[in-house]
mmCIF file of C-alpha atoms in Angstrom:
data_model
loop_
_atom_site.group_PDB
_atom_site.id
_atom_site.type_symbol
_atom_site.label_atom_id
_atom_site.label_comp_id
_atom_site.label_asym_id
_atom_site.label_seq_id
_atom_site.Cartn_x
_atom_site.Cartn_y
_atom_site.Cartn_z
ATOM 1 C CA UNK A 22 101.859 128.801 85.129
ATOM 2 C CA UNK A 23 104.306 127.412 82.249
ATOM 3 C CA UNK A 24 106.800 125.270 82.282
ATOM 4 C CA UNK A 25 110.578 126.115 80.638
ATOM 5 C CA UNK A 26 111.907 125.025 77.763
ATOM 6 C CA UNK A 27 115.506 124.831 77.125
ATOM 7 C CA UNK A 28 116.665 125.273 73.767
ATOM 8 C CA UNK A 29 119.795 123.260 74.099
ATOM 9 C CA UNK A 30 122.721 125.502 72.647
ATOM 10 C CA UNK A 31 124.382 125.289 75.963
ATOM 11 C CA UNK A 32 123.512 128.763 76.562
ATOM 12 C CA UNK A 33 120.719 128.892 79.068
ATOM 13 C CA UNK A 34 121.840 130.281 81.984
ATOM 14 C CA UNK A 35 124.695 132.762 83.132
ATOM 15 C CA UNK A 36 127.493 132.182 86.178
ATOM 16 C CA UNK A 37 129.223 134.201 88.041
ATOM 17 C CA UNK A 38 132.130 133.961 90.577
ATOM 18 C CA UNK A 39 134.218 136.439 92.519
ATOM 19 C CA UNK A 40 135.959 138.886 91.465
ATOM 20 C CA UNK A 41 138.931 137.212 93.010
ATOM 21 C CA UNK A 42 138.667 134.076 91.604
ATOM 22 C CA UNK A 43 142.326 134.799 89.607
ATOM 23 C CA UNK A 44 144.254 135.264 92.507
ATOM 24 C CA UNK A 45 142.348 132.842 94.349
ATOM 25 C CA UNK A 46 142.910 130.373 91.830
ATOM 26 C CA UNK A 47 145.518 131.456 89.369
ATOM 27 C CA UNK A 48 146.349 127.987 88.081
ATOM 28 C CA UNK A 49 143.739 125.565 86.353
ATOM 29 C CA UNK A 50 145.184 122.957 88.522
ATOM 30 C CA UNK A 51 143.974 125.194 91.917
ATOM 31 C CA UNK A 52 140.672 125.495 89.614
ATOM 32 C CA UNK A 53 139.414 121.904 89.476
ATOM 33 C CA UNK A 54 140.913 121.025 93.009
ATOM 34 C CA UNK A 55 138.377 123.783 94.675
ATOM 35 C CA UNK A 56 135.161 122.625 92.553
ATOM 36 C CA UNK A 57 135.976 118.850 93.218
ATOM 37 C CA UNK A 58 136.199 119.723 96.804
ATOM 38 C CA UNK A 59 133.307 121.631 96.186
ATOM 39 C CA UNK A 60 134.776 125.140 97.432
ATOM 40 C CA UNK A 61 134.851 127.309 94.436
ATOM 41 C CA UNK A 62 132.318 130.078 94.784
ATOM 42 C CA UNK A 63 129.670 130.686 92.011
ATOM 43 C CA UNK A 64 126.439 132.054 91.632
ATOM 44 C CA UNK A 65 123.602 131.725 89.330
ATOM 45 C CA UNK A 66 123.192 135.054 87.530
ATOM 46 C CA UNK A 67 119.788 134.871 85.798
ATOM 47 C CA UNK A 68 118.612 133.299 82.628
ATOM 48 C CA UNK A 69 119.601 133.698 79.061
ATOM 49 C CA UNK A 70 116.566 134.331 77.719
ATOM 50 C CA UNK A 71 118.687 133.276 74.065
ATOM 51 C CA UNK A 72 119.389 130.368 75.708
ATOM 52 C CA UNK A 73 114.970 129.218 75.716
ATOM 53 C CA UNK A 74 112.722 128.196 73.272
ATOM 54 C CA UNK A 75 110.078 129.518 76.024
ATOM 55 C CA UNK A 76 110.282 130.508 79.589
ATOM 56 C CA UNK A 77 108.365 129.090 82.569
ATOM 57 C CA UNK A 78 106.921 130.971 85.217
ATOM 58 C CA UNK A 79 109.606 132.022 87.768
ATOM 59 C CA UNK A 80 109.050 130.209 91.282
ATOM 60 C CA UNK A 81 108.468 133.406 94.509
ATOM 61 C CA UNK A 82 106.286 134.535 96.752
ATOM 62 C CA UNK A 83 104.435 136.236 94.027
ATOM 63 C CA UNK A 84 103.670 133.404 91.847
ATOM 64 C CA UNK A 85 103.128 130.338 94.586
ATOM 65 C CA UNK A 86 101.442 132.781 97.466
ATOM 66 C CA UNK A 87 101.202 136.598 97.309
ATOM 67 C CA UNK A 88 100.871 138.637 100.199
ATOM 68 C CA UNK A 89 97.566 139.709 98.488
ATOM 69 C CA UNK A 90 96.346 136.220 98.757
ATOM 70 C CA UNK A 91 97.675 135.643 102.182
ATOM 71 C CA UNK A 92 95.848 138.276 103.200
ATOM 72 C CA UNK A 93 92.422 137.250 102.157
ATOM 73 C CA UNK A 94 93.179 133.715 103.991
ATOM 74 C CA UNK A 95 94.581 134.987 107.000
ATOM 75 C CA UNK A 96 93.686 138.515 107.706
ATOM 76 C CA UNK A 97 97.053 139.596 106.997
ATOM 77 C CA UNK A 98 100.696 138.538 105.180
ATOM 78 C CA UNK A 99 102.692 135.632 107.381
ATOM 79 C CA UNK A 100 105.023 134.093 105.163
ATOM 80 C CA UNK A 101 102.614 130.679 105.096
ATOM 81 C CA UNK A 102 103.496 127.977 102.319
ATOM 82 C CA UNK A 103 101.648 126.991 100.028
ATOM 83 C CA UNK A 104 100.574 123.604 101.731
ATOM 84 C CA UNK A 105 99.557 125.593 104.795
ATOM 85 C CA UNK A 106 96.856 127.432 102.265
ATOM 86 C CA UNK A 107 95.542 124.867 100.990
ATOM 87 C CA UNK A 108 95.043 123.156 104.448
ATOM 88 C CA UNK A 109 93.222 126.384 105.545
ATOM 89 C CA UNK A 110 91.113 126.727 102.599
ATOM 90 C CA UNK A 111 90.060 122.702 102.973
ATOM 91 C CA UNK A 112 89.275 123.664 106.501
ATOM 92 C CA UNK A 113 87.059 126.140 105.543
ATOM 93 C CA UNK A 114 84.864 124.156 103.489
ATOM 94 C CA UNK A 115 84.652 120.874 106.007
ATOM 95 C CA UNK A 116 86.457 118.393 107.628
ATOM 96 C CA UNK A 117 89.186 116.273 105.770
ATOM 97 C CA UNK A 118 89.856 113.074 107.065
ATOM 98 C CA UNK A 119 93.464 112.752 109.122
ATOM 99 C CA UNK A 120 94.044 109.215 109.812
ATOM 100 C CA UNK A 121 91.579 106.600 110.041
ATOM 101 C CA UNK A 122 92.117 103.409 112.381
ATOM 102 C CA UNK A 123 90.416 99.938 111.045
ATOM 103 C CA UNK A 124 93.012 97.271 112.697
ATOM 104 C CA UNK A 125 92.863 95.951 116.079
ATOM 105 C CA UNK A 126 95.851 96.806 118.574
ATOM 106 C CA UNK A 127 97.072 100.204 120.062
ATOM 107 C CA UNK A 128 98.495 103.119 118.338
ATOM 108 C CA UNK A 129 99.953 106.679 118.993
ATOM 109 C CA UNK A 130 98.606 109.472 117.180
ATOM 110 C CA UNK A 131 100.873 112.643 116.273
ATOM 111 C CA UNK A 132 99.656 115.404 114.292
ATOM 112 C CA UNK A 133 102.099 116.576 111.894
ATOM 113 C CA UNK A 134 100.424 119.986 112.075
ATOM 114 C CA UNK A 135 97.837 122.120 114.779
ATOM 115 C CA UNK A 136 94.651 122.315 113.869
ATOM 116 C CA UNK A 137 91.693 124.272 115.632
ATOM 117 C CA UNK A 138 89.062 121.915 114.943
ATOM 118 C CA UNK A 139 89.198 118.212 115.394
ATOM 119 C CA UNK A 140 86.223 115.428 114.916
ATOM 120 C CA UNK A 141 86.980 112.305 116.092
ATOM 121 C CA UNK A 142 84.773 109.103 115.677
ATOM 122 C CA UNK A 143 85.573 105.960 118.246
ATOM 123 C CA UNK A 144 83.628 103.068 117.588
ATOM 124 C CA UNK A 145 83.488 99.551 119.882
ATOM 125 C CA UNK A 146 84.203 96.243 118.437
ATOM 126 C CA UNK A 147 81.077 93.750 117.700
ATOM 127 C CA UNK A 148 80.155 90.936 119.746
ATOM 128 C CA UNK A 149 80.341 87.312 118.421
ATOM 129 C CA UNK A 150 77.575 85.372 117.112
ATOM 130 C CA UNK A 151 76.099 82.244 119.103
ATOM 131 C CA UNK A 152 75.032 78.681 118.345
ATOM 132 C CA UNK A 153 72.665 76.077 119.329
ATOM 133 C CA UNK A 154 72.118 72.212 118.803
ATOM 134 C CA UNK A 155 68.607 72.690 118.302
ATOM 135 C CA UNK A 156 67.556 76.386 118.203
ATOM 136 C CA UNK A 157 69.223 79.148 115.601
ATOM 137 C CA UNK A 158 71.852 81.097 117.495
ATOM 138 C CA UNK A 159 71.625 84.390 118.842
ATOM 139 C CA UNK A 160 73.322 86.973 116.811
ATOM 140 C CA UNK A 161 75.940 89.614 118.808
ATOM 141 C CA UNK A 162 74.975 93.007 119.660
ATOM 142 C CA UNK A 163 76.954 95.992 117.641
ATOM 143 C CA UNK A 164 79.602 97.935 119.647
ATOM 144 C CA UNK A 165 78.562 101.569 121.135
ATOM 145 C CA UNK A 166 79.939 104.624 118.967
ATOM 146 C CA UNK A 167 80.436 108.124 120.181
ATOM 147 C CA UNK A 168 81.726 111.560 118.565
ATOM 148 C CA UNK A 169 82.919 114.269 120.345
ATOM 149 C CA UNK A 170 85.205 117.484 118.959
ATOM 150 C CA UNK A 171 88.512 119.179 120.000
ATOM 151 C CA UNK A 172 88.948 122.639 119.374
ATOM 152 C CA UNK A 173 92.814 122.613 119.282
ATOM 153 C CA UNK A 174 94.597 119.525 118.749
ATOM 154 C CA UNK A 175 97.799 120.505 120.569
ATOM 155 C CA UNK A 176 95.250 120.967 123.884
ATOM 156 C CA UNK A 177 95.035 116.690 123.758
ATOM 157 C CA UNK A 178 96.815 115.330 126.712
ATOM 158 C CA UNK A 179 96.725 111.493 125.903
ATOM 159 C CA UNK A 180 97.495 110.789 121.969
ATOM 160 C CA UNK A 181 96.828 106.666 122.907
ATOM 161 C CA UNK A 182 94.506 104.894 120.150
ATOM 162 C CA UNK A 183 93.178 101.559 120.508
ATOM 163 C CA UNK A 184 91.111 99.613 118.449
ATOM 164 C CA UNK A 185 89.313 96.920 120.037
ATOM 165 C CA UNK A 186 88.976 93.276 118.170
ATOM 166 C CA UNK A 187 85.591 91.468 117.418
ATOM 167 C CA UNK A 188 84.269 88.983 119.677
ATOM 168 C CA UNK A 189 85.191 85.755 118.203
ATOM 169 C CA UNK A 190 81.770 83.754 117.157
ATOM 170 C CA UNK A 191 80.445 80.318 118.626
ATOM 171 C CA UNK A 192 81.788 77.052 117.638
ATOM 172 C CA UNK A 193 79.228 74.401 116.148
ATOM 173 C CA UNK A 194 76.774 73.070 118.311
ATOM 174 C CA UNK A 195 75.399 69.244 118.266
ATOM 175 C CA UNK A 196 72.571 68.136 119.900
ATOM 176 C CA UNK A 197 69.824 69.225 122.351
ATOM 177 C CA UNK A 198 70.939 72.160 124.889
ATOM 178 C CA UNK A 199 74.148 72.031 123.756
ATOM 179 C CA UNK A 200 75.118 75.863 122.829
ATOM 180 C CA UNK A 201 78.409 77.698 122.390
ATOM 181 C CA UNK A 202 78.425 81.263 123.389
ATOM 182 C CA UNK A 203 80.282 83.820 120.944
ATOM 183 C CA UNK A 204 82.583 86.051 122.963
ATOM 184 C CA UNK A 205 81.860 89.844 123.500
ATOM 185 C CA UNK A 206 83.954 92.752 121.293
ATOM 186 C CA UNK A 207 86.639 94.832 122.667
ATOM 187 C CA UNK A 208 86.720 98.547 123.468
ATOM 188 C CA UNK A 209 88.025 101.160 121.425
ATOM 189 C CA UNK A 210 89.427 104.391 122.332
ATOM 190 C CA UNK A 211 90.953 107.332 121.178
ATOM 191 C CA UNK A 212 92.380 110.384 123.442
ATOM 192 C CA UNK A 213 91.468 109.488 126.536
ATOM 193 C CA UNK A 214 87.672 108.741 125.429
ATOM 194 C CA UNK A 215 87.045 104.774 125.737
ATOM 195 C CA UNK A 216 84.087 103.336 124.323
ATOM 196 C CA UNK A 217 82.765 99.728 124.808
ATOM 197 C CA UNK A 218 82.163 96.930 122.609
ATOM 198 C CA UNK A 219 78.692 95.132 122.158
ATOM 199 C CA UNK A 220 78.088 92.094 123.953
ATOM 200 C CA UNK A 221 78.103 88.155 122.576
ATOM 201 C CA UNK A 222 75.031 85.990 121.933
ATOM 202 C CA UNK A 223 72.983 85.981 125.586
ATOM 203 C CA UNK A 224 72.206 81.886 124.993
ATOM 204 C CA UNK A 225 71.555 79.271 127.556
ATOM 205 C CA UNK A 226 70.864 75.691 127.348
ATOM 206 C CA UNK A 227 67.059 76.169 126.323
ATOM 207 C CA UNK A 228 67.558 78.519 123.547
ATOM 208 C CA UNK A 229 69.505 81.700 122.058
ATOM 209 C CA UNK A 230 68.826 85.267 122.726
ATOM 210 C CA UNK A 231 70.563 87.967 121.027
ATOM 211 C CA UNK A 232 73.571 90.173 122.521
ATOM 212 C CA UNK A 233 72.929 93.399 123.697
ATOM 213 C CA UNK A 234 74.469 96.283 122.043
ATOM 214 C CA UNK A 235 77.421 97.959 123.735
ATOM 215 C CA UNK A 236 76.706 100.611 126.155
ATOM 216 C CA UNK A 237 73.327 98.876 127.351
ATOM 217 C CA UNK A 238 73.912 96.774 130.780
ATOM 218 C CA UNK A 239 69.884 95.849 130.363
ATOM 219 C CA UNK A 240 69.193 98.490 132.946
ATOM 220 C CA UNK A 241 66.554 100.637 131.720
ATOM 221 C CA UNK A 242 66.540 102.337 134.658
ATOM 222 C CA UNK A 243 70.420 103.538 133.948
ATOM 223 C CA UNK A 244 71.145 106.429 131.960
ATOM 224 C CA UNK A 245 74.089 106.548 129.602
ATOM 225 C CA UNK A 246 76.267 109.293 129.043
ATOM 226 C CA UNK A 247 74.735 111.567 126.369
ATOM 227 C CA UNK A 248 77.554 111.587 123.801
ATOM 228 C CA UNK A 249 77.523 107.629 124.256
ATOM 229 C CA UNK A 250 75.439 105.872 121.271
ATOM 230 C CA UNK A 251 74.128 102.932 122.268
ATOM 231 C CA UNK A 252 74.854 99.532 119.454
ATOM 232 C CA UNK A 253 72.163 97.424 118.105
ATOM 233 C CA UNK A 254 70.867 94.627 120.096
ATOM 234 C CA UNK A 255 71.659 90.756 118.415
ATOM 235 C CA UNK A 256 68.552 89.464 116.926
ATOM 236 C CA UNK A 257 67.076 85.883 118.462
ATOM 237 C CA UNK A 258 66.257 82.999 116.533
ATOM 238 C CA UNK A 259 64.555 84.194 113.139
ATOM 239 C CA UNK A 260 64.524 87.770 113.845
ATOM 240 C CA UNK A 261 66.395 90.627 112.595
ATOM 241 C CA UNK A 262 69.052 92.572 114.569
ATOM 242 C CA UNK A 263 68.955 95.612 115.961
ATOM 243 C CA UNK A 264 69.988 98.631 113.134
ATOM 244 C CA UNK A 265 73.094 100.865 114.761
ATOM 245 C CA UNK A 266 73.377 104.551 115.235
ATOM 246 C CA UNK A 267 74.387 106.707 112.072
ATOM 247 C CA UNK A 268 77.567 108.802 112.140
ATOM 248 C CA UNK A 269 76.898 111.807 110.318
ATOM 249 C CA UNK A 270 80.586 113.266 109.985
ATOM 250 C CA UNK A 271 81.218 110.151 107.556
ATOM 251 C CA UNK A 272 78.392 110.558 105.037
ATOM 252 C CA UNK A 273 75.154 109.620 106.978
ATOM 253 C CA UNK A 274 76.900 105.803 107.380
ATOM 254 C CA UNK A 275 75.615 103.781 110.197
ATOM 255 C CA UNK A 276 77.564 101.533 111.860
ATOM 256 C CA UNK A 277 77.375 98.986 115.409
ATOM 257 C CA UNK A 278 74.219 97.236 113.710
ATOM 258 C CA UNK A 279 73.222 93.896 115.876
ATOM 259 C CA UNK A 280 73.649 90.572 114.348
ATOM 260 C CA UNK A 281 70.680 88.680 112.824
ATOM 261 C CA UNK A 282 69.464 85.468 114.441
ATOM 262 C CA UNK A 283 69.775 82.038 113.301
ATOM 263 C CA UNK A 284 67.086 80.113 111.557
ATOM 264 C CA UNK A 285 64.925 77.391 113.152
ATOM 265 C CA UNK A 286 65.938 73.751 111.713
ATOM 266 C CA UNK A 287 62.833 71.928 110.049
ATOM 267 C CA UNK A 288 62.276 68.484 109.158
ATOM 268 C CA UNK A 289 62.608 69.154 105.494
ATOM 269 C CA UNK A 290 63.770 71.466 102.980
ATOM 270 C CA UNK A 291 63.831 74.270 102.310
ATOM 271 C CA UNK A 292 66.136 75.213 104.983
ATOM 272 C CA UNK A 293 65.062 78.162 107.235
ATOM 273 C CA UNK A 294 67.111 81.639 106.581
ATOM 274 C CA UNK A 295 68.221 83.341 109.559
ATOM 275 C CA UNK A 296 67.464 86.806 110.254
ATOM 276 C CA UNK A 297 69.559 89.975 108.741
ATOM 277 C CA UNK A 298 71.800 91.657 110.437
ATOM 278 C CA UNK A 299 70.855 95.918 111.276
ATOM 279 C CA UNK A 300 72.047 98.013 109.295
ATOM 280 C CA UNK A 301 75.836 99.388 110.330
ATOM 281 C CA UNK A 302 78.490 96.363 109.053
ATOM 282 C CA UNK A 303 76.266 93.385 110.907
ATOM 283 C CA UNK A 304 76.383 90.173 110.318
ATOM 284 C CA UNK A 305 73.437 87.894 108.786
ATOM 285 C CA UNK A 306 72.275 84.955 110.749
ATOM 286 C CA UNK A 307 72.703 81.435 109.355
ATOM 287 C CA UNK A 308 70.263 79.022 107.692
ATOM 288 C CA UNK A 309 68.845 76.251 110.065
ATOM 289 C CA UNK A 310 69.421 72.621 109.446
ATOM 290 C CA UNK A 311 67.280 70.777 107.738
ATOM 291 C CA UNK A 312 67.133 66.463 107.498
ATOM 292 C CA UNK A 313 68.471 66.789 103.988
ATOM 293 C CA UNK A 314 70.243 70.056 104.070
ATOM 294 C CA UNK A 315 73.579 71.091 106.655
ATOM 295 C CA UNK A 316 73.110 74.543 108.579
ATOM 296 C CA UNK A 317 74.978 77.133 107.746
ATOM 297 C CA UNK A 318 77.569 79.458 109.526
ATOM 298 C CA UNK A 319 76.245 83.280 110.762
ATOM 299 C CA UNK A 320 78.379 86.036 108.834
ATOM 300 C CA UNK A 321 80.398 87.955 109.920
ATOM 301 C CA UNK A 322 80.061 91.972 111.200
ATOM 302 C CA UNK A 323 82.227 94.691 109.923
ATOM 303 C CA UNK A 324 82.360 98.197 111.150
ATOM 304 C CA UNK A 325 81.193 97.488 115.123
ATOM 305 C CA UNK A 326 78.581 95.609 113.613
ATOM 306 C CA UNK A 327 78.010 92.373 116.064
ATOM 307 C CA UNK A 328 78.402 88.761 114.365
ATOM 308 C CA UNK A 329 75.446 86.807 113.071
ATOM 309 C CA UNK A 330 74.093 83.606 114.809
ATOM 310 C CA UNK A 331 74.479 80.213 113.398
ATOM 311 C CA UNK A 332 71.700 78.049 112.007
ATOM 312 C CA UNK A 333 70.311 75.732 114.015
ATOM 313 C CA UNK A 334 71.409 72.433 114.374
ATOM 314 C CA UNK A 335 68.619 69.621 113.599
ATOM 315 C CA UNK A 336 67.687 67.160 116.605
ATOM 316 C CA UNK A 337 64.461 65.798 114.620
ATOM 317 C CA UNK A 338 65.563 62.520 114.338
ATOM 318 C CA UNK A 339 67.508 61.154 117.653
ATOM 319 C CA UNK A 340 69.368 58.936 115.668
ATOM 320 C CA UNK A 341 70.428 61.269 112.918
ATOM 321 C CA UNK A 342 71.390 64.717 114.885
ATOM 322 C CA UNK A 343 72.898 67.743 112.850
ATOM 323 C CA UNK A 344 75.468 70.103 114.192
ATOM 324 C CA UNK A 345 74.399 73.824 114.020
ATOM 325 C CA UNK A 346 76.535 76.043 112.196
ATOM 326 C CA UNK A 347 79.088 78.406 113.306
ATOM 327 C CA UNK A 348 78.327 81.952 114.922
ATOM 328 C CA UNK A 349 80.133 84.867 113.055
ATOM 329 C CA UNK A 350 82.480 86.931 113.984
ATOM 330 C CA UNK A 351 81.844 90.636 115.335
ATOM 331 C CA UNK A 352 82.924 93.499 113.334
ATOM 332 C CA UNK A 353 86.187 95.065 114.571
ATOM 333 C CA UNK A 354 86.117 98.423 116.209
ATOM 334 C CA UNK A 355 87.453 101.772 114.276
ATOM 335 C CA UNK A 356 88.783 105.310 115.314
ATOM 336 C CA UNK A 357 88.387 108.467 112.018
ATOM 337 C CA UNK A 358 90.316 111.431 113.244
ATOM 338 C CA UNK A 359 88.831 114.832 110.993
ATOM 339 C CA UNK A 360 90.568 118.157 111.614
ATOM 340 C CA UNK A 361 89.970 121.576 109.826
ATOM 341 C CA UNK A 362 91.248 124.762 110.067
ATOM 342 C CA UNK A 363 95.264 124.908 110.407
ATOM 343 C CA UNK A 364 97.171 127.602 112.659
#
């Protein structure tokens, strides 16, 4: 296609009116009163081709979408637009993202079209990092996930989306036994399909234990439901959490990884690291306190991943105790709505 070009002599395009127009307007007067008022009756009656340096490609069915073309797309001619087309042909070749949902709070989904294939991805919020006056804390497990299909989005009854909030991680901890728990992430849903958040840092008194991921009560005798994925469990003191499941319909990209633990305190430097959070957004654990050296806070999840535990405060010397660090925050929870195939 090619765009116009006018040549500017004021000659460009032709009018015409009705063949009454004398009697209907017989003075110049009656004239400009009916086009101010925006009654007199005109028509566009094709170009001047005199009038161009070049002409563009005239706008129809022909040029935008034949009935040839509609054809091969649909089976037969419909009188689709061009936007409908494309949608169609994207549909064909995979799933295009809709609307994704990162924030925490509750929304209402509305399609603006129907489509016969729908993906949707619901993930649970992270749990919260712990801490612990003289152990590292325990880091917070990752949220569950699941994915489950649609076949023709105006079949959903419930259009409610919610996306739940991270578990908020444990303040600082001072002294022996003294621990602060993380709190455990929120539950995300999306059309009627909830699923739960990972838990916080399972710490007592005599030392930190990581969260389990969301989904898993500790019941091993309990079977979840199969399109539920379960999140990473926290990591304990040291130790590594717990990598999350991997959603394929977003690129292979895990996500609900379990916090790392945080490190052991020591008498001197160097301070000890805490453990990494699995893969899927979680958070690190801090670095343990050392006599010379503060502890440091756990990091923070992102994508259901659970929050990292806090280093460990430093009890060593009972005159000289060291507050832990702070346990990070879990990751918030997320809802990816895919579609394909428009009708």
């Amino acid at each position: 296609m090619q765009d116009g070009i006018i040549a500017g002599n004021g000659s460009s395009r032709y009018l015409k009116t009705v063949a009454a127009a004398l009697s209907l307007y017989p003075t110049y007067e009656d004239f400009i009163t009916a086009l101010i008022a925006g009654t007199f009756p005109i028509d566009l009656n094709g170009i001047n081709e005199a009038g161009w340096s070049r002409q563009g490609t005239p706008l129809n069915k022909g040029t935008l979408l034949s009935d040839t073309t509609e054809t091969k797309i649909w089976g037969s001619a419909g009188n689709h637009t061009v936007d409908q087309a494309l949608g169609q042909i994207l549909g064909s070749i995979g799933y295009s993202l809709v609307k994704e949902y990162t924030s925490p709070g509750s929304y209402t989904h509305t399609f603006d079209r129907k489509y016969t294939d729908v993906f949707v991805v619901v993930v649970g919020a992270g749990g919260g990092g712990g801490s612990h006056g003289d152990h590292g804390g325990g880091g917070g497990g990752g949220g569950a996930a699941a994915c489950f299909h649609v076949l023709d989005s105006s079949t959903i009854q419930s259009n409610s989306i919610v996306v739940g909030a991270g578990g908020a991680g444990g303040g600082v901890s001072l002294g022996e036994e003294d621990y602060h728990k993380g709190s455990n992430g929120g539950s995300s849903s999306a059309f009627g399909i909830t699923v739960p958040g990972g838990n916080c840092d399972a710490g007592n008194k005599y030392g930190p234990s990581g969260g389990l991921g969301g989904g898993d009560d500790g019941d091993y005798d309990k079977i979840s439901p199969g399109w539920l994925m379960i999140g990473g469990w926290g990591g304990g003191q040291n130790n590594d959490g717990q990598d999350g499941p991997i959603l394929s319909v977003v690129g292979f990209k895990p996500f609900c990884g379990g916090g790392g633990g945080g490190g052991a305190p020591s008498l001197n430097d160097p301070p000890t690291p805490g453990g990494n959070g699995g893969d899927g957004g979680a958070g690190n654990g801090g670095a343990g306190a050392t006599m010379q050296t503060s502890a440091t806070n756990g990091t923070d999840g992102t994508r259901g991943g659970g929050g990292g535990g806090a280093g460990s405060g430093n009890t060593f010397r009972s005159s000289e105790y060291k507050p832990s660090g702070k346990g990070g925050k879990g990751g918030d929870g997320y809802v990816a709505i895919y579609a394909r195939g428009i009708s």
